Every structure is written in C-alpha cells, then in structure tokens.
Amino acid sequence: MVITTSPKRFNEWAALIQLLHEAFRYMEGRIDPPTSLETMGIEAIKKKAQDEILIVAHDEGKLVGCAFAALRDDC
C-alpha cells in the first residue's frame, strides 16, 4: 500500500467521489441531517483538496482510501 499526502498530480477525482459515496452509503437514512457528500461534485472535492490536506491510499495502483485534514487554530 502506498499512502500519499497532497499528491501534486492527482487526477482520480471521479474514482475518489465513487470511493467516498461507497464508503458513506450505509449512512443513508441513518443520520440527520444527511451527509453533505451527496451534494458535492468533482469541483467541490477539488476545492476541498486545495483548502485542506488530501491523503490518498493506493493498493496495487487502485485508489482504496482517502482522508482530508485541516489545520485549525482552535484545536
């Protein structure tokens, strides 16, 4: 497994969106309010990756995980 932080040439946005949707699908109908992920498209995810730290995990070249992290003054 290869984990990369803020990859410079990341271009797997569609795969990232799909991975996130699959990961959060079990929460549909369970949380109120619903996750904001449903309203986020590729451009919104790209913006989030510019504003925060994107961490991605690949296993044998396949995108298998991700995280977003943000540095904040209040914590």
Short mmCIF file of N, CA and C in Angstrom, two decimals:
data_model
loop_
_atom_site.label_atom_id
_atom_site.label_comp_id
_atom_site.label_asym_id
_atom_site.label_seq_id
_atom_site.Cartn_x
_atom_site.Cartn_y
_atom_site.Cartn_z
N MET A 1 0.84 -1.17 0.00
CA MET A 1 0.00 0.00 0.00
C MET A 1 0.89 1.24 0.00
N VAL A 2 0.49 2.21 -0.79
CA VAL A 2 1.21 3.48 -0.88
C VAL A 2 0.28 4.59 -0.41
N ILE A 3 0.73 5.36 0.56
CA ILE A 3 -0.06 6.49 1.08
C ILE A 3 0.67 7.77 0.70
N THR A 4 -0.08 8.70 0.10
CA THR A 4 0.49 9.95 -0.37
C THR A 4 -0.27 11.12 0.23
N THR A 5 0.45 12.12 0.65
CA THR A 5 -0.15 13.33 1.20
C THR A 5 -0.04 14.45 0.18
N SER A 6 -1.15 15.10 -0.09
CA SER A 6 -1.22 16.21 -1.05
C SER A 6 -0.52 15.87 -2.36
N PRO A 7 -0.97 14.80 -3.04
CA PRO A 7 -0.31 14.44 -4.30
C PRO A 7 -0.42 15.55 -5.33
N LYS A 8 0.69 15.93 -5.92
CA LYS A 8 0.73 17.07 -6.85
C LYS A 8 -0.05 16.82 -8.14
N ARG A 9 0.02 15.62 -8.66
CA ARG A 9 -0.61 15.34 -9.96
C ARG A 9 -1.81 14.41 -9.83
N PHE A 10 -2.50 14.49 -8.72
CA PHE A 10 -3.65 13.62 -8.52
C PHE A 10 -4.72 13.94 -9.57
N ASN A 11 -5.22 12.92 -10.25
CA ASN A 11 -6.24 13.13 -11.28
C ASN A 11 -7.34 12.08 -11.23
N GLU A 12 -7.50 11.43 -10.09
CA GLU A 12 -8.51 10.38 -9.95
C GLU A 12 -9.76 10.90 -9.23
N TRP A 13 -10.22 12.06 -9.63
CA TRP A 13 -11.33 12.70 -8.93
C TRP A 13 -12.62 11.89 -9.02
N ALA A 14 -12.92 11.33 -10.17
CA ALA A 14 -14.14 10.51 -10.32
C ALA A 14 -14.05 9.27 -9.44
N ALA A 15 -12.89 8.65 -9.39
CA ALA A 15 -12.70 7.47 -8.55
C ALA A 15 -12.80 7.85 -7.07
N LEU A 16 -12.30 9.03 -6.72
CA LEU A 16 -12.38 9.50 -5.34
C LEU A 16 -13.82 9.72 -4.92
N ILE A 17 -14.59 10.37 -5.76
CA ILE A 17 -16.02 10.58 -5.47
C ILE A 17 -16.73 9.24 -5.31
N GLN A 18 -16.46 8.31 -6.20
CA GLN A 18 -17.10 6.98 -6.13
C GLN A 18 -16.71 6.27 -4.83
N LEU A 19 -15.44 6.34 -4.46
CA LEU A 19 -14.97 5.72 -3.22
C LEU A 19 -15.69 6.32 -2.01
N LEU A 20 -15.81 7.64 -1.99
CA LEU A 20 -16.49 8.30 -0.88
C LEU A 20 -17.97 7.93 -0.81
N HIS A 21 -18.63 7.90 -1.96
CA HIS A 21 -20.04 7.53 -1.98
C HIS A 21 -20.24 6.10 -1.49
N GLU A 22 -19.37 5.19 -1.92
CA GLU A 22 -19.46 3.80 -1.47
C GLU A 22 -19.22 3.69 0.04
N ALA A 23 -18.26 4.45 0.54
CA ALA A 23 -17.91 4.39 1.96
C ALA A 23 -19.03 4.92 2.85
N PHE A 24 -19.77 5.90 2.37
CA PHE A 24 -20.81 6.52 3.19
C PHE A 24 -22.22 6.03 2.87
N ARG A 25 -22.36 5.14 1.92
CA ARG A 25 -23.69 4.66 1.50
C ARG A 25 -24.48 4.07 2.67
N TYR A 26 -23.82 3.36 3.56
CA TYR A 26 -24.52 2.73 4.68
C TYR A 26 -25.18 3.75 5.61
N MET A 27 -24.76 5.02 5.54
CA MET A 27 -25.30 6.04 6.41
C MET A 27 -26.60 6.66 5.88
N GLU A 28 -26.94 6.37 4.63
CA GLU A 28 -28.16 6.93 4.04
C GLU A 28 -29.36 6.55 4.90
N GLY A 29 -30.13 7.55 5.28
CA GLY A 29 -31.32 7.32 6.09
C GLY A 29 -31.04 7.11 7.57
N ARG A 30 -29.78 7.10 7.96
CA ARG A 30 -29.42 6.87 9.36
C ARG A 30 -29.02 8.15 10.09
N ILE A 31 -28.55 9.15 9.34
CA ILE A 31 -28.11 10.37 10.00
C ILE A 31 -28.98 11.54 9.56
N ASP A 32 -29.16 12.47 10.49
CA ASP A 32 -29.97 13.64 10.20
C ASP A 32 -29.26 14.84 10.82
N PRO A 33 -28.80 15.78 10.06
CA PRO A 33 -29.05 15.92 8.62
C PRO A 33 -28.17 14.95 7.81
N PRO A 34 -28.58 14.69 6.57
CA PRO A 34 -27.80 13.80 5.71
C PRO A 34 -26.41 14.35 5.45
N THR A 35 -25.50 13.48 5.08
CA THR A 35 -24.14 13.90 4.75
C THR A 35 -24.14 14.89 3.59
N SER A 36 -23.27 15.88 3.66
CA SER A 36 -23.15 16.86 2.58
C SER A 36 -22.47 16.27 1.35
N LEU A 37 -21.92 15.09 1.48
CA LEU A 37 -21.25 14.44 0.37
C LEU A 37 -22.17 14.27 -0.83
N GLU A 38 -23.45 14.04 -0.58
CA GLU A 38 -24.40 13.83 -1.68
C GLU A 38 -24.50 15.03 -2.61
N THR A 39 -24.23 16.21 -2.10
CA THR A 39 -24.34 17.41 -2.92
C THR A 39 -22.99 17.84 -3.51
N MET A 40 -21.93 17.12 -3.18
CA MET A 40 -20.60 17.50 -3.65
C MET A 40 -20.25 16.79 -4.95
N GLY A 41 -19.80 17.56 -5.90
CA GLY A 41 -19.32 17.01 -7.15
C GLY A 41 -17.80 17.08 -7.21
N ILE A 42 -17.27 16.80 -8.36
CA ILE A 42 -15.82 16.78 -8.53
C ILE A 42 -15.20 18.14 -8.22
N GLU A 43 -15.82 19.22 -8.69
CA GLU A 43 -15.24 20.55 -8.43
C GLU A 43 -15.20 20.87 -6.95
N ALA A 44 -16.23 20.48 -6.22
CA ALA A 44 -16.25 20.71 -4.77
C ALA A 44 -15.17 19.90 -4.06
N ILE A 45 -14.94 18.68 -4.50
CA ILE A 45 -13.90 17.84 -3.90
C ILE A 45 -12.51 18.42 -4.23
N LYS A 46 -12.34 18.90 -5.46
CA LYS A 46 -11.07 19.54 -5.83
C LYS A 46 -10.80 20.76 -4.95
N LYS A 47 -11.83 21.55 -4.71
CA LYS A 47 -11.70 22.74 -3.86
C LYS A 47 -11.34 22.34 -2.43
N LYS A 48 -12.00 21.30 -1.94
CA LYS A 48 -11.70 20.80 -0.60
C LYS A 48 -10.25 20.37 -0.52
N ALA A 49 -9.74 19.73 -1.56
CA ALA A 49 -8.35 19.28 -1.59
C ALA A 49 -7.37 20.45 -1.66
N GLN A 50 -7.82 21.59 -2.19
CA GLN A 50 -6.98 22.79 -2.20
C GLN A 50 -6.96 23.45 -0.82
N ASP A 51 -8.11 23.43 -0.15
CA ASP A 51 -8.24 24.09 1.15
C ASP A 51 -7.72 23.24 2.31
N GLU A 52 -7.71 21.92 2.12
CA GLU A 52 -7.30 21.00 3.17
C GLU A 52 -6.18 20.10 2.65
N ILE A 53 -5.73 19.22 3.48
CA ILE A 53 -4.70 18.25 3.09
C ILE A 53 -5.41 16.98 2.63
N LEU A 54 -5.16 16.58 1.40
CA LEU A 54 -5.72 15.34 0.87
C LEU A 54 -4.71 14.22 1.07
N ILE A 55 -5.17 13.14 1.67
CA ILE A 55 -4.33 11.96 1.88
C ILE A 55 -5.00 10.81 1.13
N VAL A 56 -4.25 10.16 0.24
CA VAL A 56 -4.82 9.06 -0.53
C VAL A 56 -4.01 7.79 -0.33
N ALA A 57 -4.70 6.66 -0.42
CA ALA A 57 -4.05 5.36 -0.31
C ALA A 57 -4.33 4.56 -1.57
N HIS A 58 -3.29 3.98 -2.12
CA HIS A 58 -3.40 3.11 -3.30
C HIS A 58 -2.88 1.73 -2.94
N ASP A 59 -3.55 0.72 -3.39
CA ASP A 59 -3.10 -0.65 -3.23
C ASP A 59 -3.00 -1.27 -4.62
N GLU A 60 -1.80 -1.61 -5.00
CA GLU A 60 -1.53 -2.15 -6.34
C GLU A 60 -2.09 -1.22 -7.43
N GLY A 61 -1.92 0.09 -7.21
CA GLY A 61 -2.33 1.09 -8.19
C GLY A 61 -3.79 1.50 -8.13
N LYS A 62 -4.58 0.84 -7.28
CA LYS A 62 -6.01 1.17 -7.17
C LYS A 62 -6.23 2.06 -5.95
N LEU A 63 -7.02 3.11 -6.15
CA LEU A 63 -7.38 4.01 -5.05
C LEU A 63 -8.28 3.26 -4.07
N VAL A 64 -7.83 3.13 -2.82
CA VAL A 64 -8.59 2.34 -1.84
C VAL A 64 -8.95 3.12 -0.59
N GLY A 65 -8.42 4.33 -0.43
CA GLY A 65 -8.74 5.09 0.76
C GLY A 65 -8.35 6.54 0.62
N CYS A 66 -8.98 7.36 1.43
CA CYS A 66 -8.64 8.78 1.43
C CYS A 66 -9.03 9.41 2.76
N ALA A 67 -8.44 10.55 3.02
CA ALA A 67 -8.79 11.35 4.18
C ALA A 67 -8.51 12.81 3.84
N PHE A 68 -9.24 13.67 4.48
CA PHE A 68 -8.98 15.10 4.38
C PHE A 68 -8.63 15.58 5.79
N ALA A 69 -7.64 16.44 5.87
CA ALA A 69 -7.24 17.00 7.15
C ALA A 69 -7.08 18.51 7.00
N ALA A 70 -7.42 19.21 8.06
CA ALA A 70 -7.29 20.67 8.04
C ALA A 70 -6.64 21.12 9.34
N LEU A 71 -5.67 22.00 9.21
CA LEU A 71 -5.06 22.61 10.39
C LEU A 71 -5.95 23.77 10.83
N ARG A 72 -6.27 23.79 12.12
CA ARG A 72 -7.14 24.85 12.64
C ARG A 72 -6.51 25.48 13.86
N ASP A 73 -6.76 26.76 14.02
CA ASP A 73 -6.21 27.48 15.17
C ASP A 73 -6.91 27.13 16.47
N ASP A 74 -8.16 26.65 16.40
CA ASP A 74 -8.95 26.43 17.61
C ASP A 74 -8.82 25.01 18.18
N CYS A 75 -7.90 24.22 17.64
CA CYS A 75 -7.73 22.89 18.22
C CYS A 75 -6.32 22.38 18.01
#
